[in-house]
Amino acid sequence: MSDKTYGFETLAVHAGAAPDPATGARALPIYQTTAYAFDDADHAAALFNLQTVGFIYSRLTNPTNAALETRLATLERGRGCTVTASGHAAQVLAAFPLMSPGAEIVASSRLYGGSLQQMRNTYPKFGWSAKIVDADQPENFKRAVTANTKAFFIESLANPGGVVSDIEAIARIAEATGVPLLVDNTLATPWLCRPIDYGATLIVHSTTKFLSGTGTSMGGAVVDSGKFDWANGGKFPSLAGPEPAYHGLNFFETFGDMAYTFHCHAVGLRDLGPSQAPFNAWITMLGMESLSLRMERHCANAQKVAEFLAGHPAVAWVNYAGLPSNKYHQLARKYLPKGAGSVFTFGVKGGYDVGVKVVDGVNLFSHLANIGDAKSLIIHPASTTHRQLTDEQRVAAGAGPDVLRLSIGIETVDDIIADLQQALEKATS
Ligand SMILES: *Cc1c(COP(=O)(O)O)cnc(C)c1O
């Protein structure tokens, strides 16, 4: 099928998943295999030299995973994609072709806590470092740039929500600096926002969340726009210099706009090994068939729940970019015109004790550490994900004692609201 002529909903169902040429099976087969038989010795040699494209071993490539890669690249309007074992694996894999000891990334302070953790504590073990800046002022990215800066990293819509990045402004600074802009598009999904349209170079996803949509399957993805000139300025020798692991092959000269994606498979997955299980790719493909329907409902429900909470006497504040009073409402209207997502935080009057009572009082909501499930989810960060921090650190991270995080599901919205209503009543009576 020619991708150019179809709408988003059509591509979410069909891209990457034509009937199986071998059997006619209409559903995508799960290629549960580690290896693939070569035609002959010449074919094998050509595959190993990257002179022909094909399947060798499922750590590098797998046909079920390839279907998901095609679908994600298509929906994000990118050139290529690499799927990984988890969202965090995707973030390491995405940085790997760009980085070397001494290299730096400039990242937003509003990233998902796990991402900041990875940058602060694990990057240094590779000799990498991250400068964390307030992304509300895009100029902060320019100020943090040094000769060793290799990328900028932001989230389109930040977990735990309410925070929207000015992608276009930050992309312009990245372009002027000669570095790629990486955007974590997990919370928005390509249905709400396509950062490549605003100048992003690379997109990372935790497919664990809305893309699979069922809370069943870990996965991640890196999508490349194919638009970056990796030879410019000599900053990226892994991509545009001789690669010792392939007899001095220059990926950018050889593969052009597919250089980054080929490198992610042929070097990143090969040597680091965080490959996605084909079964998880298959479940994610099923989930993506209903992505637009689910996101529509997630956003509509979240908007109504946010409005309900904003008017509730036990609630101190609500951080949802879909509310006109929100600081990020204008940015949300530009970058997320179809809705401000389903994940957001609110504060309860009465602090820690009331927060804990609310998570203990819900019936329909599940109290757990995940987002993006069809089911409504709640967590009290101060007593769970952020409990190792000091009070001061918790407040700085947006996880103060009064904060509750919601991931609004696709159930009947009146039921969701009624559950919060009774939990708030019980907690404050
Ligand atoms: C969950 C999440 C991740 C990490 O993904 P995993 O699949 O859990 O490894 C990264 N970024 C964001 C925004 C997330 O919500």
CSV table of C-alpha atoms and ligand atoms in Angstrom, one decimal:
chain,number,residue,atom,x,y,z
A,1,MET,CA,0.0,0.0,0.0
A,2,SER,CA,1.2,3.5,-0.7
A,3,ASP,CA,1.4,5.3,2.6
A,4,LYS,CA,1.1,8.8,1.1
A,5,THR,CA,-2.6,8.5,0.4
A,6,TYR,CA,-3.9,7.1,3.6
A,7,GLY,CA,-5.0,8.7,6.9
A,8,PHE,CA,-3.6,8.1,10.3
A,9,GLU,CA,-6.3,5.6,11.4
A,10,THR,CA,-5.9,3.6,8.2
A,11,LEU,CA,-2.1,3.4,8.6
A,12,ALA,CA,-2.4,2.5,12.3
A,13,VAL,CA,-4.3,-0.6,11.2
A,14,HIS,CA,-2.4,-1.5,8.0
A,15,ALA,CA,1.1,-0.1,7.9
A,16,GLY,CA,3.7,-2.9,8.1
A,17,ALA,CA,1.1,-5.6,8.2
A,18,ALA,CA,0.1,-6.8,4.7
A,19,PRO,CA,-1.1,-10.5,4.4
A,20,ASP,CA,1.8,-12.9,5.0
A,21,PRO,CA,3.4,-13.6,1.6
A,22,ALA,CA,4.3,-17.1,2.6
A,23,THR,CA,0.8,-18.4,3.8
A,24,GLY,CA,-1.7,-15.6,3.1
A,25,ALA,CA,-2.4,-15.4,6.9
A,26,ARG,CA,-4.2,-12.0,7.3
A,27,ALA,CA,-3.1,-11.5,10.9
A,28,LEU,CA,0.6,-10.7,11.4
A,29,PRO,CA,2.5,-13.9,12.2
A,30,ILE,CA,4.7,-14.1,15.3
A,31,TYR,CA,8.1,-15.2,13.9
A,32,GLN,CA,9.2,-16.9,17.1
A,33,THR,CA,12.6,-17.8,15.8
A,34,THR,CA,16.1,-16.9,16.8
A,35,ALA,CA,17.7,-17.5,13.4
A,36,TYR,CA,17.1,-17.7,9.6
A,37,ALA,CA,18.5,-20.2,7.1
A,38,PHE,CA,20.8,-18.7,4.5
A,39,ASP,CA,20.2,-19.4,0.7
A,40,ASP,CA,23.9,-20.3,0.3
A,41,ALA,CA,27.4,-19.2,1.4
A,42,ASP,CA,27.4,-16.1,-0.8
A,43,HIS,CA,24.1,-15.0,0.6
A,44,ALA,CA,25.4,-15.5,4.1
A,45,ALA,CA,28.5,-13.5,3.4
A,46,ALA,CA,26.6,-10.6,1.8
A,47,LEU,CA,24.3,-10.5,4.9
A,48,PHE,CA,27.2,-10.3,7.3
A,49,ASN,CA,28.9,-7.6,5.2
A,50,LEU,CA,25.6,-5.5,5.2
A,51,GLN,CA,25.7,-5.8,1.4
A,52,THR,CA,22.2,-7.1,1.3
A,53,VAL,CA,19.2,-6.6,3.7
A,54,GLY,CA,17.8,-9.7,5.3
A,55,PHE,CA,17.4,-11.7,8.5
A,56,ILE,CA,20.4,-13.3,10.3
A,57,TYR,CA,19.6,-13.5,14.0
A,58,SER,CA,16.7,-12.1,16.0
A,59,ARG,CA,18.9,-10.0,18.3
A,60,LEU,CA,19.5,-7.8,15.2
A,61,THR,CA,16.2,-8.1,13.2
A,62,ASN,CA,13.0,-10.1,13.2
A,63,PRO,CA,10.1,-10.0,10.8
A,64,THR,CA,7.4,-9.4,13.5
A,65,ASN,CA,9.5,-6.6,15.0
A,66,ALA,CA,10.1,-5.3,11.5
A,67,ALA,CA,6.4,-4.9,11.0
A,68,LEU,CA,6.1,-2.8,14.2
A,69,GLU,CA,9.2,-0.8,13.1
A,70,THR,CA,7.5,0.0,9.7
A,71,ARG,CA,4.2,0.9,11.5
A,72,LEU,CA,5.9,3.3,14.0
A,73,ALA,CA,8.2,4.9,11.3
A,74,THR,CA,5.1,5.5,9.2
A,75,LEU,CA,2.9,7.0,11.9
A,76,GLU,CA,5.7,9.3,13.1
A,77,ARG,CA,6.5,10.2,9.5
A,78,GLY,CA,10.1,9.0,10.0
A,79,ARG,CA,12.4,7.2,7.8
A,80,GLY,CA,13.4,4.2,9.9
A,81,CYS,CA,12.7,2.6,13.3
A,82,THR,CA,14.4,0.2,15.7
A,83,VAL,CA,12.3,-1.5,18.4
A,84,THR,CA,13.8,-2.5,21.8
A,85,ALA,CA,13.1,-4.4,24.9
A,86,SER,CA,11.8,-1.4,26.9
A,87,GLY,CA,11.5,2.4,26.7
A,88,HIS,CA,14.7,2.8,28.7
A,89,ALA,CA,16.5,0.5,26.4
A,90,ALA,CA,15.4,2.7,23.5
A,91,GLN,CA,16.8,5.7,25.2
A,92,VAL,CA,20.3,4.1,25.6
A,93,LEU,CA,20.1,2.7,22.1
A,94,ALA,CA,19.1,6.1,20.7
A,95,ALA,CA,22.1,7.9,22.4
A,96,PHE,CA,24.6,5.2,21.6
A,97,PRO,CA,25.5,6.1,18.0
A,98,LEU,CA,25.9,9.8,19.0
A,99,MET,CA,27.9,9.4,22.2
A,100,SER,CA,31.5,8.6,23.2
A,101,PRO,CA,33.3,9.1,26.5
A,102,GLY,CA,33.2,12.9,27.3
A,103,ALA,CA,30.1,13.5,25.3
A,104,GLU,CA,27.2,15.4,26.7
A,105,ILE,CA,23.4,15.6,26.3
A,106,VAL,CA,21.4,18.7,27.3
A,107,ALA,CA,18.1,17.5,28.7
A,108,SER,CA,14.9,18.9,30.1
A,109,SER,CA,14.5,18.9,33.9
A,110,ARG,CA,10.8,17.8,33.4
A,111,LEU,CA,11.7,14.4,31.9
A,112,TYR,CA,10.1,11.2,33.3
A,113,GLY,CA,11.9,10.5,36.6
A,114,GLY,CA,13.4,7.2,35.3
A,115,SER,CA,15.0,9.0,32.4
A,116,LEU,CA,16.6,11.6,34.7
A,117,GLN,CA,17.8,8.7,36.9
A,118,GLN,CA,19.4,7.0,33.8
A,119,MET,CA,21.1,10.2,32.8
A,120,ARG,CA,22.3,11.2,36.2
A,121,ASN,CA,23.5,7.8,37.5
A,122,THR,CA,24.1,5.5,34.6
A,123,TYR,CA,25.4,7.9,31.9
A,124,PRO,CA,28.6,8.6,33.9
A,125,LYS,CA,29.4,4.9,33.9
A,126,PHE,CA,29.7,5.2,30.1
A,127,GLY,CA,31.7,8.4,30.4
A,128,TRP,CA,28.6,10.4,29.2
A,129,SER,CA,27.0,13.2,31.0
A,130,ALA,CA,23.7,15.2,30.9
A,131,LYS,CA,23.2,18.8,31.6
A,132,ILE,CA,19.7,19.2,33.0
A,133,VAL,CA,18.0,22.5,32.1
A,134,ASP,CA,14.6,24.2,32.6
A,135,ALA,CA,13.0,23.6,29.2
A,136,ASP,CA,10.3,26.3,29.8
A,137,GLN,CA,13.0,28.7,28.6
A,138,PRO,CA,14.3,27.2,25.3
A,139,GLU,CA,17.3,29.6,25.4
A,140,ASN,CA,18.6,27.4,28.3
A,141,PHE,CA,19.5,24.8,25.8
A,142,LYS,CA,21.7,27.2,23.9
A,143,ARG,CA,23.4,28.3,27.1
A,144,ALA,CA,24.2,24.8,28.1
A,145,VAL,CA,25.9,23.8,24.8
A,146,THR,CA,29.6,23.0,24.7
A,147,ALA,CA,31.9,21.5,22.0
A,148,ASN,CA,31.0,18.1,23.5
A,149,THR,CA,27.2,18.5,23.2
A,150,LYS,CA,25.8,15.7,21.0
A,151,ALA,CA,22.1,16.0,21.4
A,152,PHE,CA,19.1,17.7,23.1
A,153,PHE,CA,16.5,15.5,24.9
A,154,ILE,CA,12.9,16.6,25.7
A,155,GLU,CA,9.5,15.0,26.2
A,156,SER,CA,6.7,16.4,23.9
A,157,LEU,CA,4.2,15.9,26.8
A,158,ALA,CA,6.1,15.2,30.0
A,159,ASN,CA,5.3,12.4,32.5
A,160,PRO,CA,3.7,13.0,35.0
A,161,GLY,CA,1.9,15.4,32.7
A,162,GLY,CA,0.8,18.9,32.4
A,163,VAL,CA,4.1,20.0,31.0
A,164,VAL,CA,4.3,20.7,27.2
A,165,SER,CA,7.6,21.5,25.5
A,166,ASP,CA,8.0,24.1,22.8
A,167,ILE,CA,9.4,21.6,20.3
A,168,GLU,CA,9.7,24.0,17.4
A,169,ALA,CA,11.7,26.6,19.4
A,170,ILE,CA,14.1,23.9,20.9
A,171,ALA,CA,14.5,22.3,17.4
A,172,ARG,CA,15.6,25.6,16.0
A,173,ILE,CA,18.3,25.9,18.6
A,174,ALA,CA,19.4,22.3,18.0
A,175,GLU,CA,19.6,22.9,14.3
A,176,ALA,CA,21.7,26.1,14.8
A,177,THR,CA,24.0,24.1,17.2
A,178,GLY,CA,24.3,21.2,14.7
A,179,VAL,CA,23.0,18.5,17.1
A,180,PRO,CA,19.9,16.2,16.8
A,181,LEU,CA,16.8,16.8,18.9
A,182,LEU,CA,15.5,13.7,20.6
A,183,VAL,CA,11.9,13.7,21.7
A,184,ASP,CA,10.3,11.2,24.0
A,185,ASN,CA,6.8,11.0,22.5
A,186,THR,CA,5.5,8.3,24.9
A,187,LEU,CA,2.7,10.3,26.5
A,188,ALA,CA,1.5,12.1,23.4
A,189,THR,CA,1.8,9.1,20.9
A,190,PRO,CA,1.9,10.1,17.2
A,191,TRP,CA,-1.9,10.4,17.3
A,192,LEU,CA,-1.6,13.5,19.4
A,193,CYS,CA,1.7,14.9,18.2
A,194,ARG,CA,4.3,14.2,15.5
A,195,PRO,CA,7.5,16.0,16.7
A,196,ILE,CA,9.3,15.4,13.4
A,197,ASP,CA,6.8,17.8,11.8
A,198,TYR,CA,8.3,20.5,14.2
A,199,GLY,CA,11.9,19.7,13.5
A,200,ALA,CA,12.7,16.8,15.8
A,201,THR,CA,15.4,14.4,14.5
A,202,LEU,CA,14.8,11.3,16.6
A,203,ILE,CA,11.8,10.0,18.5
A,204,VAL,CA,11.9,7.6,21.4
A,205,HIS,CA,8.9,5.7,22.8
A,206,SER,CA,8.1,3.4,25.7
A,207,THR,CA,5.6,1.3,23.7
A,208,THR,CA,4.8,-0.3,27.1
A,209,LYS,CA,2.3,2.5,27.6
A,210,PHE,CA,-0.3,3.8,25.1
A,211,LEU,CA,1.0,2.2,22.0
A,212,SER,CA,0.4,-1.4,23.3
A,213,GLY,CA,-2.4,0.1,25.4
A,214,THR,CA,-3.2,-2.9,27.5
A,215,GLY,CA,-0.6,-2.9,30.3
A,216,THR,CA,0.8,-6.3,29.2
A,217,SER,CA,4.0,-5.8,27.2
A,218,MET,CA,7.3,-4.0,27.8
A,219,GLY,CA,8.8,-2.4,24.7
A,220,GLY,CA,10.5,0.6,23.3
A,221,ALA,CA,11.3,2.2,19.9
A,222,VAL,CA,13.7,4.7,18.3
A,223,VAL,CA,12.4,6.4,15.1
A,224,ASP,CA,14.8,8.4,12.9
A,225,SER,CA,13.5,11.2,10.8
A,226,GLY,CA,16.2,10.5,8.2
A,227,LYS,CA,16.8,14.3,7.9
A,228,PHE,CA,20.0,14.8,9.9
A,229,ASP,CA,23.3,15.4,8.1
A,230,TRP,CA,25.6,13.1,10.2
A,231,ALA,CA,28.7,14.2,8.3
A,232,ASN,CA,28.3,17.9,9.2
A,233,GLY,CA,31.0,19.2,11.6
A,234,GLY,CA,32.6,15.8,12.2
A,235,LYS,CA,30.7,15.4,15.5
A,236,PHE,CA,29.4,11.9,14.8
A,237,PRO,CA,32.2,9.6,13.8
A,238,SER,CA,30.3,6.4,14.6
A,239,LEU,CA,27.8,7.3,11.9
A,240,ALA,CA,29.9,9.2,9.4
A,241,GLY,CA,33.4,7.8,10.0
A,242,PRO,CA,34.9,4.4,9.4
A,243,GLU,CA,33.3,1.6,11.5
A,244,PRO,CA,35.9,-0.8,12.7
A,245,ALA,CA,33.3,-3.6,13.3
A,246,TYR,CA,32.4,-3.6,9.6
A,247,HIS,CA,35.9,-3.3,7.9
A,248,GLY,CA,35.8,0.5,8.0
A,249,LEU,CA,32.3,0.9,6.5
A,250,ASN,CA,31.0,4.5,6.7
A,251,PHE,CA,27.3,4.1,7.5
A,252,PHE,CA,26.2,7.6,6.4
A,253,GLU,CA,28.0,7.3,3.0
A,254,THR,CA,26.7,3.8,2.4
A,255,PHE,CA,23.1,4.0,3.7
A,256,GLY,CA,22.3,7.7,3.6
A,257,ASP,CA,19.0,8.5,5.3
A,258,MET,CA,18.9,4.9,6.7
A,259,ALA,CA,22.4,5.2,8.3
A,260,TYR,CA,21.2,5.8,11.8
A,261,THR,CA,18.6,3.0,11.8
A,262,PHE,CA,21.0,0.5,10.2
A,263,HIS,CA,23.6,1.5,12.9
A,264,CYS,CA,21.0,0.9,15.6
A,265,HIS,CA,20.4,-2.6,14.4
A,266,ALA,CA,23.9,-3.6,13.1
A,267,VAL,CA,25.9,-2.1,16.0
A,268,GLY,CA,23.5,-1.1,18.8
A,269,LEU,CA,21.3,-4.1,19.0
A,270,ARG,CA,24.1,-6.4,18.0
A,271,ASP,CA,26.5,-5.3,20.7
A,272,LEU,CA,24.2,-4.1,23.5
A,273,GLY,CA,21.5,-6.7,22.9
A,274,PRO,CA,18.2,-5.1,24.2
A,275,SER,CA,16.0,-6.7,21.5
A,276,GLN,CA,12.3,-6.8,21.8
A,277,ALA,CA,10.5,-10.2,22.1
A,278,PRO,CA,8.5,-10.8,18.9
A,279,PHE,CA,5.5,-11.7,21.0
A,280,ASN,CA,5.6,-8.2,22.6
A,281,ALA,CA,5.9,-6.6,19.1
A,282,TRP,CA,2.9,-8.6,18.0
A,283,ILE,CA,0.8,-7.5,21.0
A,284,THR,CA,1.9,-3.9,20.4
A,285,MET,CA,0.8,-4.2,16.8
A,286,LEU,CA,-2.7,-5.4,17.9
A,287,GLY,CA,-2.8,-2.5,20.4
A,288,MET,CA,-1.9,0.1,17.8
A,289,GLU,CA,-4.9,-0.9,15.6
A,290,SER,CA,-7.1,0.9,18.1
A,291,LEU,CA,-4.6,3.6,19.1
A,292,SER,CA,-6.7,6.5,17.6
A,293,LEU,CA,-10.0,5.3,19.2
A,294,ARG,CA,-8.3,4.8,22.6
A,295,MET,CA,-6.5,8.1,22.6
A,296,GLU,CA,-9.7,9.9,21.7
A,297,ARG,CA,-11.5,8.4,24.7
A,298,HIS,CA,-8.4,8.7,27.0
A,299,CYS,CA,-8.2,12.4,26.2
A,300,ALA,CA,-12.0,13.1,26.4
A,301,ASN,CA,-12.2,11.2,29.8
A,302,ALA,CA,-9.1,13.0,31.2
A,303,GLN,CA,-10.5,16.4,30.2
A,304,LYS,CA,-13.7,15.7,32.1
A,305,VAL,CA,-12.0,14.2,35.1
A,306,ALA,CA,-9.6,17.2,35.3
A,307,GLU,CA,-12.6,19.6,35.1
A,308,PHE,CA,-14.3,17.6,37.9
A,309,LEU,CA,-11.2,17.7,40.1
A,310,ALA,CA,-10.6,21.4,39.5
A,311,GLY,CA,-14.1,22.1,41.0
A,312,HIS,CA,-13.8,19.7,44.0
A,313,PRO,CA,-13.4,21.3,47.4
A,314,ALA,CA,-10.9,18.7,48.6
A,315,VAL,CA,-8.5,19.4,45.7
A,316,ALA,CA,-5.9,22.1,46.0
A,317,TRP,CA,-4.7,22.2,42.3
A,318,VAL,CA,-4.9,20.3,39.0
A,319,ASN,CA,-2.0,20.2,36.5
A,320,TYR,CA,-3.6,19.4,33.2
A,321,ALA,CA,-2.7,21.3,30.0
A,322,GLY,CA,-6.3,20.8,28.7
A,323,LEU,CA,-7.6,23.3,31.3
A,324,PRO,CA,-7.6,26.9,30.0
A,325,SER,CA,-6.0,28.1,33.3
A,326,ASN,CA,-3.0,25.9,32.9
A,327,LYS,CA,0.4,27.4,32.2
A,328,TYR,CA,1.0,25.1,29.2
A,329,HIS,CA,-2.5,25.5,27.7
A,330,GLN,CA,-1.3,27.6,24.7
A,331,LEU,CA,1.5,25.2,23.9
A,332,ALA,CA,-0.9,22.3,24.2
A,333,ARG,CA,-3.3,24.0,21.7
A,334,LYS,CA,-0.4,24.2,19.2
A,335,TYR,CA,1.3,20.8,19.7
A,336,LEU,CA,-1.6,18.7,21.0
A,337,PRO,CA,-4.7,20.1,19.3
A,338,LYS,CA,-6.6,16.8,19.6
A,339,GLY,CA,-6.3,16.6,23.4
A,340,ALA,CA,-3.8,17.0,26.3
A,341,GLY,CA,-3.3,13.3,26.9
A,342,SER,CA,-4.5,11.2,29.8
A,343,VAL,CA,-1.8,11.4,32.4
A,344,PHE,CA,-1.8,14.3,34.9
A,345,THR,CA,-1.3,15.2,38.6
A,346,PHE,CA,-3.4,16.9,41.1
A,347,GLY,CA,-2.9,18.0,44.7
A,348,VAL,CA,-5.1,17.2,47.7
A,349,LYS,CA,-5.7,19.5,50.6
A,350,GLY,CA,-4.3,17.8,53.7
A,351,GLY,CA,-1.0,16.5,52.2
A,352,TYR,CA,0.5,13.1,52.6
A,353,ASP,CA,-2.1,11.5,54.9
A,354,VAL,CA,-5.0,12.4,52.6
A,355,GLY,CA,-3.0,11.4,49.5
A,356,VAL,CA,-2.5,7.9,51.0
A,357,LYS,CA,-6.1,7.6,52.0
A,358,VAL,CA,-7.2,8.4,48.4
A,359,VAL,CA,-5.2,5.6,46.8
A,360,ASP,CA,-6.5,3.3,49.5
A,361,GLY,CA,-10.0,4.4,48.9
A,362,VAL,CA,-10.4,3.9,45.2
A,363,ASN,CA,-12.2,0.8,43.8
A,364,LEU,CA,-12.2,1.2,40.0
A,365,PHE,CA,-8.8,2.7,39.8
A,366,SER,CA,-5.8,0.4,40.2
A,367,HIS,CA,-3.0,1.7,42.6
A,368,LEU,CA,0.2,0.9,40.7
A,369,ALA,CA,3.3,2.3,38.9
A,370,ASN,CA,2.3,2.4,35.3
A,371,ILE,CA,0.5,4.6,32.8
A,372,GLY,CA,-1.2,4.2,29.4
A,373,ASP,CA,-3.4,1.2,30.3
A,374,ALA,CA,-7.0,1.0,29.1
A,375,LYS,CA,-7.7,0.8,32.9
A,376,SER,CA,-7.6,3.9,35.0
A,377,LEU,CA,-4.5,4.0,37.2
A,378,ILE,CA,-3.5,6.1,40.3
A,379,ILE,CA,-0.3,6.4,42.3
A,380,HIS,CA,0.8,8.6,45.2
A,381,PRO,CA,4.5,9.3,44.2
A,382,ALA,CA,5.6,10.5,47.7
A,383,SER,CA,4.9,7.1,49.3
A,384,THR,CA,6.0,5.0,46.3
A,385,THR,CA,8.2,6.0,43.3
A,386,HIS,CA,9.7,9.0,45.0
A,387,ARG,CA,9.9,7.7,48.6
A,388,GLN,CA,13.7,7.5,48.6
A,389,LEU,CA,14.1,11.2,48.1
A,390,THR,CA,14.1,13.9,50.7
A,391,ASP,CA,11.0,16.2,51.1
A,392,GLU,CA,12.8,18.9,49.3
A,393,GLN,CA,13.8,16.7,46.4
A,394,ARG,CA,10.3,15.4,46.2
A,395,VAL,CA,8.8,18.8,45.8
A,396,ALA,CA,11.4,19.8,43.2
A,397,ALA,CA,10.5,16.6,41.2
A,398,GLY,CA,6.8,17.5,41.3
A,399,ALA,CA,6.2,14.7,43.7
A,400,GLY,CA,5.4,16.6,46.9
A,401,PRO,CA,3.4,15.0,49.8
A,402,ASP,CA,0.0,16.1,48.4
A,403,VAL,CA,0.5,15.0,44.8
A,404,LEU,CA,-1.5,12.2,43.1
A,405,ARG,CA,-0.8,11.0,39.5
A,406,LEU,CA,-3.6,9.7,37.4
A,407,SER,CA,-3.6,7.8,34.1
A,408,ILE,CA,-7.2,8.0,32.9
A,409,GLY,CA,-8.5,4.9,31.2
A,410,ILE,CA,-11.2,4.4,28.6
A,411,GLU,CA,-14.0,3.3,30.9
A,412,THR,CA,-17.3,5.1,31.2
A,413,VAL,CA,-16.3,8.6,32.4
A,414,ASP,CA,-19.1,8.9,35.0
A,415,ASP,CA,-17.8,5.7,36.7
A,416,ILE,CA,-14.2,7.1,36.8
A,417,ILE,CA,-15.5,10.4,38.3
A,418,ALA,CA,-17.7,8.6,40.8
A,419,ASP,CA,-14.8,6.5,42.0
A,420,LEU,CA,-12.6,9.6,42.7
A,421,GLN,CA,-15.6,11.4,44.3
A,422,GLN,CA,-16.2,8.6,46.8
A,423,ALA,CA,-12.4,8.2,47.5
A,424,LEU,CA,-12.0,11.9,48.1
A,425,GLU,CA,-15.0,12.0,50.4
A,426,LYS,CA,-13.8,9.0,52.4
A,427,ALA,CA,-10.3,10.5,52.6
A,428,THR,CA,-11.4,13.9,53.9
A,429,SER,CA,-14.4,12.9,56.1
B,1,LIG,C1,7.6,4.6,31.1
B,1,LIG,C2,8.4,5.7,30.4
B,1,LIG,C3,9.7,5.4,30.0
B,1,LIG,C4,10.4,4.2,30.3
B,1,LIG,O1,9.8,3.1,29.5
B,1,LIG,P1,9.9,1.6,30.0
B,1,LIG,O2,9.1,0.9,28.9
B,1,LIG,O3,9.2,1.5,31.3
B,1,LIG,O4,11.3,1.2,30.0
B,1,LIG,C5,10.3,6.5,29.4
B,1,LIG,N1,9.7,7.7,29.1
B,1,LIG,C6,8.5,7.9,29.5
B,1,LIG,C7,7.9,9.2,29.2
B,1,LIG,C8,7.7,6.9,30.2
B,1,LIG,O5,6.5,7.2,30.6
